[in-house]
Amino acid sequence: RVGVSALSPRRDSLLLEAGFLAVLVAPLRLLRWGSPAWRPHDAVTFWAVRWLLFRLMFASGVVKLTSRCPTWWGLTALTYHYESQCIPTPGAWLAHQLPVWFQKLSVVATYVIEVAVPVLFFAPLRRLRLFAFYCQVLLQVLIILTGNYNFFNVLTIVLAFSLLDEEHVGRWLGRPRRRHSNGWPPSLGSVLGTLLELSTYGLLLCWTVHYFGLELDWDRKLLDSKVAFTYHEFTTWLRTVTLPLVGVASLSLSWEILVAMYRCACVRGCFWKLWATLQWAIMATATVGLFAVSLVPFTYIEHESNGKLWPGIHRLFGAVERFQVVNSYGLFRRMTGVGGRPEVILEGSYDGHSWTEIEFMYKPGNVSAAPAVVAPHQPRLDWQLWFAALGPHQSSPWFSALVLRLLQGQPDVIRLVQTDESRYPFHARPPTFLRAQLYKYWFTSPSEASPGPAPWWRRQHVQEFFPAVSLGDPTLESLLSQHGLK
């Protein structure tokens, strides 16, 4: 074993929580004979999936601002993100070339999709929920095109399907339901629904223009943007809306439970009516319990609201916390790589004088090698090396174990570096010495010309990351003993 710890716990936690919800959403087939495919309580369990999606997206948007990261507040985060993320794609290089004003506008769009749009997940109008669905899918697809985030974005899109209904999915499958033709004049409900929908879009647009200072510059032919509120104003707003959002979610869940109870009463046959009611009672109780417990990690985004929760909810969360059936979320809290992407480059040698770089399959190394496309696979060693580069090697004790296994020529560890034996420079016999250097990497621009293959990266040496060691070296032995890896 290399000793690499589990990476990106938030993504793994999301997989655990979504997997648990899948148990509630999956059809119960204890009684197959005559059991209908449709179940009255389906809307209740799908609501739990929608609530998970809301917590994931809303918290991810909020933490970007509560972190006080200057790049998020200055709307410049994406000018660094594409080249500084764990494992970029070729699409990231293209996105990095976009003008700064467009990058800033993209950050504004991210805030809108992650903070404002998720509230529409609980909207009474289906068209508003469909609008929210396509916004989320658009964001996730763009992330997939510009970064390798394993299963995370695909799973988020799957969660977003909880916003759809059977009629809309039927249109995708070419089986649209017949709807009654709208007569003229339209009904009062139809008019009010259209007015509410248009008002929502108008309010969302005005909110964006006002709070992000959108201004069209005709002379420079660009759309300028800036954060037009202070940190204090944002935290005050967050404190004001956190518990009311919980209230909106509670009303939405209560409505789904009541509608499901009514549908149980409409089921034909006394036995199936009783069976549907029993399933409804079990699933509704489980969903309410999960919702209550999830309020603790959800309100981590605002500690004052967290403290106002009923103490019994805190005790209940403490009892199930170790199972990770509910979790807190918040991705990309702070932007790294502002001064250049730090990258650890391993080098091996037989004589201690002539050094050869060890190329990994996925992470940046050779400046002429195109960024990899590996999602939904997650190469955890390559990811962990990205984290290791953010600090000294002492902060990543597993790195000493990696060096030891490569010096020993352990095949399982070598396959984590390169599955193609011919691309590993020391496949014939292990290196005698190993060391690591720290570089700063930047994406090249189209204007940068160089002889030979066009480079994707340019880099600059910073310092030694890990000293040159060999098997039995006192420095290596000391590090292994210090971290309990010997």
Coordinates of C-alpha atoms in Angstrom, one line a residue:
R1 CA 0.0 0.0 0.0
V2 CA 1.1 3.5 -0.7
G3 CA -0.6 4.9 2.3
V4 CA -2.7 7.5 0.4
S5 CA -5.7 8.6 2.5
A6 CA -9.2 8.8 1.1
L7 CA -9.6 11.8 -1.1
S8 CA -12.3 14.4 -1.4
P9 CA -14.4 13.2 1.5
R10 CA -17.3 15.5 0.5
R11 CA -17.7 13.6 -2.8
D12 CA -17.5 10.3 -1.1
S13 CA -20.0 11.5 1.5
L14 CA -22.4 12.5 -1.3
L15 CA -22.1 9.0 -2.8
L16 CA -22.9 7.5 0.6
E17 CA -25.9 9.7 1.2
A18 CA -27.3 9.3 -2.3
G19 CA -26.8 5.6 -2.0
F20 CA -28.8 5.5 1.2
L21 CA -31.6 7.6 -0.4
A22 CA -31.7 5.1 -3.3
V23 CA -32.9 2.5 -0.8
L24 CA -36.0 4.6 -0.2
V25 CA -36.5 5.5 -3.8
A26 CA -36.1 2.0 -5.2
P27 CA -39.4 0.1 -5.7
L28 CA -40.3 -2.2 -2.9
R29 CA -41.2 -5.6 -4.4
L30 CA -41.9 -7.8 -1.4
L31 CA -45.3 -8.5 -2.9
R32 CA -44.8 -8.8 -6.6
W33 CA -48.1 -10.3 -7.6
G34 CA -50.5 -7.6 -8.7
S35 CA -48.3 -4.9 -7.2
P36 CA -48.6 -1.7 -9.2
A37 CA -45.4 -0.1 -10.7
W38 CA -46.5 3.3 -9.5
R39 CA -46.6 3.9 -5.7
P40 CA -48.4 6.8 -4.0
H41 CA -45.4 7.7 -1.8
D42 CA -42.9 8.0 -4.7
A43 CA -43.2 11.8 -4.6
V44 CA -42.2 11.8 -0.9
T45 CA -39.0 9.8 -1.3
F46 CA -38.1 11.8 -4.5
W47 CA -38.5 14.9 -2.4
A48 CA -35.7 13.6 -0.1
V49 CA -33.4 13.5 -3.2
R50 CA -34.4 17.0 -4.1
W51 CA -33.6 18.2 -0.6
L52 CA -30.1 16.6 -0.9
L53 CA -29.6 18.4 -4.2
F54 CA -30.7 21.7 -2.6
R55 CA -28.3 21.3 0.3
L56 CA -25.4 20.4 -2.0
M57 CA -25.9 23.4 -4.4
F58 CA -26.9 26.1 -1.9
A59 CA -24.1 25.3 0.5
S60 CA -21.6 25.2 -2.4
G61 CA -22.6 28.7 -3.4
V62 CA -22.7 30.1 0.1
V63 CA -19.3 28.9 1.3
K64 CA -17.6 30.6 -1.6
L65 CA -18.6 33.9 -0.1
T66 CA -18.4 33.1 3.6
S67 CA -14.8 32.0 3.1
R68 CA -13.8 35.6 2.3
C69 CA -11.6 34.3 -0.5
P70 CA -10.6 37.4 -2.5
T71 CA -10.8 35.6 -5.8
W72 CA -14.5 34.7 -5.2
W73 CA -15.3 38.2 -4.0
G74 CA -13.4 39.8 -6.8
L75 CA -15.1 37.4 -9.4
T76 CA -11.7 36.4 -10.6
A77 CA -11.8 32.8 -9.4
L78 CA -12.2 31.2 -12.8
T79 CA -9.1 33.0 -14.1
Y80 CA -7.2 30.7 -11.9
H81 CA -9.5 27.7 -11.5
Y82 CA -9.1 26.0 -14.9
E83 CA -5.3 25.7 -14.6
S84 CA -5.1 25.1 -10.8
Q85 CA -7.8 22.4 -10.3
C86 CA -6.7 18.9 -9.5
I87 CA -6.8 17.3 -13.0
P88 CA -7.7 19.7 -15.8
T89 CA -9.0 18.6 -19.2
P90 CA -8.1 20.0 -22.7
G91 CA -11.4 21.9 -22.4
A92 CA -9.9 23.7 -19.3
W93 CA -7.1 25.0 -21.5
L94 CA -9.6 26.4 -24.0
A95 CA -11.8 27.9 -21.2
H96 CA -8.7 29.5 -19.7
Q97 CA -8.2 31.6 -22.9
L98 CA -11.6 33.3 -22.5
P99 CA -11.4 37.1 -21.7
V100 CA -11.4 38.2 -18.1
W101 CA -14.8 39.9 -18.3
F102 CA -16.4 36.6 -19.5
Q103 CA -14.7 34.7 -16.7
K104 CA -16.1 37.2 -14.1
L105 CA -19.5 36.9 -15.7
S106 CA -19.2 33.1 -15.4
V107 CA -18.6 33.4 -11.7
V108 CA -21.8 35.6 -11.4
A109 CA -23.7 32.8 -13.3
T110 CA -22.3 30.3 -10.8
Y111 CA -23.6 32.3 -7.9
V112 CA -27.0 32.6 -9.5
I113 CA -27.2 28.9 -10.2
E114 CA -25.9 27.7 -6.9
V115 CA -27.5 30.3 -4.5
A116 CA -30.7 31.7 -6.1
V117 CA -31.9 29.0 -8.5
P118 CA -32.0 26.1 -5.9
V119 CA -34.9 27.9 -4.1
L120 CA -37.0 27.1 -7.2
F121 CA -36.6 23.3 -6.5
F122 CA -39.6 23.7 -4.2
A123 CA -41.6 26.0 -6.5
P124 CA -45.3 25.0 -7.0
L125 CA -45.0 25.6 -10.8
R126 CA -43.4 22.7 -12.7
R127 CA -42.0 25.1 -15.3
L128 CA -39.9 26.8 -12.7
R129 CA -38.7 23.4 -11.5
L130 CA -37.8 22.5 -15.1
F131 CA -35.9 25.8 -15.4
A132 CA -34.0 25.0 -12.3
F133 CA -33.2 21.5 -13.6
Y134 CA -31.7 22.8 -16.9
C135 CA -29.7 25.4 -15.0
Q136 CA -28.1 22.7 -12.8
V137 CA -27.5 20.4 -15.7
L138 CA -25.8 23.2 -17.7
L139 CA -23.5 24.0 -14.8
Q140 CA -22.5 20.3 -14.3
V141 CA -21.9 19.7 -18.0
L142 CA -19.6 22.7 -18.2
I143 CA -17.7 21.4 -15.2
I144 CA -17.4 18.0 -16.8
L145 CA -16.0 19.5 -20.0
T146 CA -13.3 21.5 -18.1
G147 CA -12.4 19.2 -15.2
N148 CA -12.0 15.6 -14.1
Y149 CA -14.2 15.3 -11.0
N150 CA -14.9 11.6 -11.1
F151 CA -18.5 10.6 -10.5
F152 CA -19.4 13.8 -8.7
N153 CA -21.0 15.8 -11.6
V154 CA -22.7 12.8 -13.1
L155 CA -24.2 12.0 -9.7
T156 CA -25.4 15.6 -9.3
I157 CA -27.2 15.4 -12.6
V158 CA -28.8 12.2 -11.5
L159 CA -30.0 13.9 -8.3
A160 CA -31.4 16.8 -10.5
F161 CA -33.7 14.3 -12.2
S162 CA -35.8 14.5 -9.0
L163 CA -37.0 17.9 -10.3
L164 CA -38.6 16.3 -13.4
D165 CA -42.1 14.7 -13.7
E166 CA -43.3 11.8 -15.8
E167 CA -44.8 14.0 -18.4
H168 CA -41.5 15.7 -19.2
V169 CA -39.5 12.5 -19.2
G170 CA -42.1 11.0 -21.5
R171 CA -41.4 13.8 -24.0
W172 CA -37.8 12.8 -24.0
L173 CA -38.7 9.2 -24.7
G174 CA -41.1 10.1 -27.5
R175 CA -44.2 9.2 -25.4
P176 CA -45.8 12.5 -24.5
R177 CA -49.0 12.4 -22.6
R178 CA -52.1 13.9 -24.2
R179 CA -53.0 17.1 -22.5
H180 CA -56.3 18.9 -22.7
S181 CA -56.2 21.7 -25.2
N182 CA -56.1 25.2 -23.6
G183 CA -59.2 27.0 -24.5
W184 CA -59.7 30.7 -24.8
P185 CA -59.9 32.7 -22.7
P186 CA -57.3 31.0 -20.4
S187 CA -58.3 30.0 -16.9
L188 CA -57.5 32.2 -14.0
G189 CA -55.1 29.6 -12.6
S190 CA -53.2 29.6 -16.0
V191 CA -52.9 33.4 -16.0
L192 CA -51.7 33.6 -12.4
G193 CA -49.2 30.8 -13.0
T194 CA -47.8 32.6 -16.1
L195 CA -47.6 35.9 -14.1
L196 CA -45.8 34.1 -11.2
E197 CA -43.4 32.5 -13.6
L198 CA -42.6 35.7 -15.5
S199 CA -42.3 37.6 -12.2
T200 CA -39.8 35.0 -10.9
Y201 CA -37.6 35.4 -14.0
G202 CA -37.8 39.2 -13.8
L203 CA -36.9 39.2 -10.1
L204 CA -34.0 36.8 -10.7
L205 CA -32.7 39.1 -13.4
C206 CA -33.1 42.3 -11.4
W207 CA -31.5 40.6 -8.4
T208 CA -28.5 39.6 -10.5
V209 CA -28.1 43.0 -12.1
H210 CA -28.4 44.8 -8.8
Y211 CA -26.2 42.7 -6.5
F212 CA -23.5 42.0 -9.1
G213 CA -23.4 45.5 -10.7
L214 CA -23.9 44.2 -14.2
E215 CA -23.2 47.1 -16.6
L216 CA -22.8 46.9 -20.4
D217 CA -19.8 48.8 -21.7
W218 CA -20.5 49.7 -25.3
D219 CA -17.1 51.2 -26.0
R220 CA -15.1 48.1 -24.9
K221 CA -17.9 45.7 -26.0
L222 CA -18.1 43.8 -22.8
L223 CA -20.4 43.2 -19.8
D224 CA -18.7 44.4 -16.7
S225 CA -19.6 42.9 -13.3
K226 CA -18.6 43.3 -9.6
V227 CA -19.9 42.2 -6.2
A228 CA -22.1 45.1 -5.1
F229 CA -22.6 44.0 -1.4
T230 CA -20.3 43.6 1.6
Y231 CA -19.4 40.6 3.6
H232 CA -21.5 41.9 6.6
E233 CA -24.5 42.4 4.3
F234 CA -24.2 38.9 3.0
T235 CA -23.8 37.2 6.4
T236 CA -26.8 39.2 7.6
W237 CA -28.9 38.0 4.6
L238 CA -27.7 34.5 5.2
R239 CA -28.8 34.7 8.9
T240 CA -32.1 36.0 7.8
V241 CA -32.9 33.4 5.2
T242 CA -31.5 30.1 6.6
L243 CA -34.3 29.2 8.9
P244 CA -37.1 30.5 6.6
L245 CA -35.6 28.2 3.9
V246 CA -36.0 25.3 6.3
G247 CA -39.6 26.5 6.7
V248 CA -40.2 26.5 3.0
A249 CA -38.7 23.0 2.7
S250 CA -41.0 21.8 5.6
L251 CA -44.1 23.1 3.9
S252 CA -43.0 21.5 0.6
L253 CA -42.5 18.2 2.3
S254 CA -45.8 18.4 4.2
W255 CA -47.6 19.0 1.0
E256 CA -46.0 16.0 -0.7
I257 CA -46.9 13.8 2.3
L258 CA -50.5 14.9 2.4
V259 CA -50.9 14.4 -1.4
A260 CA -49.4 11.0 -1.1
M261 CA -51.8 10.1 1.7
Y262 CA -54.7 11.2 -0.5
R263 CA -53.4 9.0 -3.3
C264 CA -53.3 6.0 -1.0
A265 CA -57.0 6.5 -0.3
C266 CA -57.6 6.4 -4.0
V267 CA -56.0 3.1 -4.6
R268 CA -58.5 0.4 -5.6
G269 CA -59.0 -2.7 -3.5
C270 CA -58.9 -2.8 0.3
F271 CA -55.7 -4.9 0.5
W272 CA -53.8 -2.7 -1.9
K273 CA -55.1 0.4 -0.2
L274 CA -53.8 -1.0 3.2
W275 CA -50.5 -2.0 1.6
A276 CA -50.0 1.5 0.0
T277 CA -50.9 3.2 3.3
L278 CA -48.4 1.1 5.2
Q279 CA -45.6 1.9 2.7
W280 CA -46.6 5.6 2.8
A281 CA -46.4 5.6 6.6
I282 CA -42.9 3.9 6.6
M283 CA -41.5 6.1 3.8
A284 CA -43.0 9.3 5.1
T285 CA -41.6 8.7 8.6
A286 CA -38.1 7.9 7.2
T287 CA -38.1 11.0 5.0
V288 CA -39.2 13.2 7.9
G289 CA -36.5 11.7 10.1
L290 CA -33.8 12.3 7.5
F291 CA -35.0 15.8 6.9
A292 CA -34.9 16.6 10.6
V293 CA -31.4 15.1 11.0
S294 CA -30.1 16.9 7.9
L295 CA -31.0 20.3 9.4
V296 CA -27.9 20.1 11.6
P297 CA -25.3 19.8 8.8
F298 CA -27.3 22.1 6.6
T299 CA -27.2 25.0 9.1
Y300 CA -23.5 24.7 9.5
I301 CA -23.4 27.4 6.9
E302 CA -24.8 29.8 9.5
H303 CA -23.9 29.0 13.1
E304 CA -26.5 31.2 14.8
S305 CA -29.3 29.3 13.0
N306 CA -27.6 26.0 13.9
G307 CA -27.8 26.9 17.5
K308 CA -31.6 27.6 17.3
L309 CA -32.4 24.1 16.3
W310 CA -34.2 21.9 18.8
P311 CA -31.6 20.1 21.0
G312 CA -33.3 16.8 20.2
I313 CA -32.3 17.1 16.6
H314 CA -28.7 17.6 17.6
R315 CA -28.8 14.5 19.7
L316 CA -30.4 12.5 16.9
F317 CA -27.8 13.7 14.5
G318 CA -25.0 12.7 16.9
A319 CA -26.5 9.2 17.1
V320 CA -26.4 8.7 13.3
E321 CA -23.4 10.9 12.3
R322 CA -21.0 8.0 12.0
F323 CA -23.1 6.4 9.3
Q324 CA -22.9 9.5 7.1
V325 CA -26.5 9.2 5.9
V326 CA -26.6 13.1 6.0
N327 CA -23.6 15.4 5.5
S328 CA -22.6 19.0 5.1
Y329 CA -21.4 20.2 1.8
G330 CA -19.6 23.2 0.3
L331 CA -17.2 22.8 -2.6
F332 CA -14.4 25.1 -3.8
R333 CA -14.4 27.1 -0.6
R334 CA -11.1 28.8 -1.5
M335 CA -9.2 29.1 -4.8
T336 CA -5.7 27.7 -4.8
G337 CA -2.9 28.2 -7.3
V338 CA -3.3 32.0 -7.5
G339 CA 0.4 32.5 -8.0
G340 CA 0.7 29.4 -10.3
R341 CA -0.3 25.8 -10.0
P342 CA 2.1 24.0 -7.5
E343 CA 3.1 20.6 -8.8
V344 CA 5.3 17.8 -7.4
I345 CA 7.6 16.2 -9.9
L346 CA 9.2 12.9 -8.9
E347 CA 12.7 12.1 -10.2
G348 CA 14.7 8.9 -10.1
S349 CA 18.4 8.1 -10.7
Y350 CA 20.8 5.2 -10.7
D351 CA 24.0 7.2 -9.9
G352 CA 22.6 10.2 -8.0
H353 CA 23.8 12.6 -10.7
S354 CA 21.7 12.0 -13.8
W355 CA 18.0 12.3 -13.0
T356 CA 14.9 11.2 -14.9
E357 CA 11.4 12.5 -14.3
I358 CA 8.7 10.0 -13.5
E359 CA 5.6 10.8 -15.6
F360 CA 2.2 10.0 -14.0
M361 CA -0.8 9.0 -16.1
Y362 CA -3.1 11.8 -15.3
K363 CA -1.6 14.7 -13.4
P364 CA 0.4 17.5 -15.2
G365 CA 4.1 16.7 -15.6
N366 CA 5.4 16.9 -19.2
V367 CA 4.6 20.4 -20.4
S368 CA 3.9 19.0 -23.9
A369 CA 1.5 16.3 -22.8
A370 CA -2.2 17.2 -23.2
P371 CA -4.3 17.2 -20.1
A372 CA -6.1 13.9 -19.5
V373 CA -9.8 13.0 -19.6
V374 CA -10.4 10.4 -17.0
A375 CA -13.8 11.0 -15.4
P376 CA -15.7 9.2 -14.0
H377 CA -12.6 7.4 -12.9
Q378 CA -10.8 8.9 -9.9
P379 CA -7.0 8.5 -9.9
R380 CA -6.6 9.1 -6.2
L381 CA -2.8 9.1 -6.1
D382 CA -2.7 11.8 -8.8
W383 CA -5.3 13.8 -6.8
Q384 CA -3.5 13.4 -3.6
L385 CA -0.3 14.7 -5.1
W386 CA -2.2 17.9 -6.0
F387 CA -2.9 18.3 -2.3
A388 CA 0.6 17.4 -1.3
A389 CA 2.0 20.2 -3.5
L390 CA 0.0 22.8 -1.4
G391 CA 2.3 22.3 1.6
P392 CA 5.6 20.7 2.8
H393 CA 6.0 17.0 2.4
Q394 CA 5.8 16.6 6.2
S395 CA 2.1 17.5 5.8
S396 CA 1.6 14.4 3.6
P397 CA 3.2 11.5 5.5
W398 CA 2.0 9.0 2.9
F399 CA 4.5 10.6 0.4
S400 CA 7.4 8.9 2.3
A401 CA 5.7 5.5 1.8
L402 CA 5.2 6.2 -1.9
V403 CA 9.0 6.9 -2.2
L404 CA 9.8 3.7 -0.3
R405 CA 7.5 1.5 -2.5
L406 CA 9.0 3.0 -5.7
L407 CA 12.5 2.4 -4.5
Q408 CA 11.5 -1.2 -3.7
G409 CA 9.9 -1.5 -7.2
Q410 CA 6.6 -2.7 -5.8
P411 CA 4.4 -3.6 -8.9
D412 CA 1.1 -2.6 -7.3
V413 CA 2.4 0.9 -6.6
I414 CA 4.1 1.3 -10.0
R415 CA 0.7 0.5 -11.6
L416 CA -0.7 3.5 -9.8
V417 CA 1.9 5.7 -11.6
Q418 CA 1.8 4.0 -15.0
T419 CA -0.1 1.0 -16.2
D420 CA 1.9 1.0 -19.4
E421 CA 5.2 -0.6 -18.3
S422 CA 7.1 0.9 -21.2
R423 CA 6.3 4.5 -20.1
Y424 CA 7.7 3.9 -16.6
P425 CA 11.5 4.8 -16.9
F426 CA 12.5 2.3 -14.2
H427 CA 10.5 -0.7 -15.3
A428 CA 13.7 -2.8 -15.8
R429 CA 14.9 -2.3 -12.3
P430 CA 13.9 0.2 -9.5
P431 CA 15.8 3.5 -9.2
T432 CA 18.6 3.7 -6.6
F433 CA 17.7 7.2 -5.7
L434 CA 14.5 9.2 -5.6
R435 CA 13.8 12.9 -5.0
A436 CA 11.0 15.3 -5.7
Q437 CA 11.0 18.9 -7.0
L438 CA 8.3 21.5 -6.6
Y439 CA 7.3 23.5 -9.7
K440 CA 4.8 26.2 -10.6
Y441 CA 2.7 25.4 -13.7
W442 CA 0.7 27.8 -15.9
F443 CA -1.4 27.2 -19.0
T444 CA 0.2 28.5 -22.1
S445 CA -1.6 31.0 -24.4
P446 CA -2.1 30.6 -28.2
S447 CA 0.4 33.4 -28.8
E448 CA 3.3 31.5 -27.2
A449 CA 5.3 29.8 -29.9
S450 CA 8.0 27.3 -29.4
P451 CA 10.0 24.7 -31.5
G452 CA 8.7 21.2 -31.4
P453 CA 5.3 20.1 -30.1
A454 CA 3.2 23.0 -28.9
P455 CA 3.3 23.0 -25.1
W456 CA 0.2 23.0 -23.0
W457 CA 2.0 24.2 -20.0
R458 CA 4.9 26.4 -19.0
R459 CA 6.6 25.8 -15.7
Q460 CA 9.2 27.3 -13.3
H461 CA 11.2 25.5 -10.7
V462 CA 10.5 26.6 -7.1
Q463 CA 12.5 24.4 -4.7
E464 CA 13.2 20.9 -3.6
F465 CA 10.1 19.2 -2.3
F466 CA 11.6 15.9 -1.0
P467 CA 15.4 15.2 -0.6
A468 CA 17.2 12.6 -2.5
V469 CA 17.0 9.3 -0.7
S470 CA 17.8 5.6 -1.2
L471 CA 16.8 2.4 0.5
G472 CA 18.1 2.4 4.1
D473 CA 18.8 6.2 4.0
P474 CA 18.6 7.6 7.5
T475 CA 16.4 10.5 6.4
L476 CA 13.8 8.1 4.8
E477 CA 13.9 5.7 7.7
S478 CA 13.3 8.6 10.1
L479 CA 10.3 9.9 8.2
L480 CA 8.8 6.4 8.0
S481 CA 9.3 5.8 11.7
Q482 CA 8.0 9.2 12.6
H483 CA 4.7 8.6 10.8
G484 CA 4.3 5.0 11.8
L485 CA 4.8 3.7 8.3
K486 CA 7.9 1.5 8.8

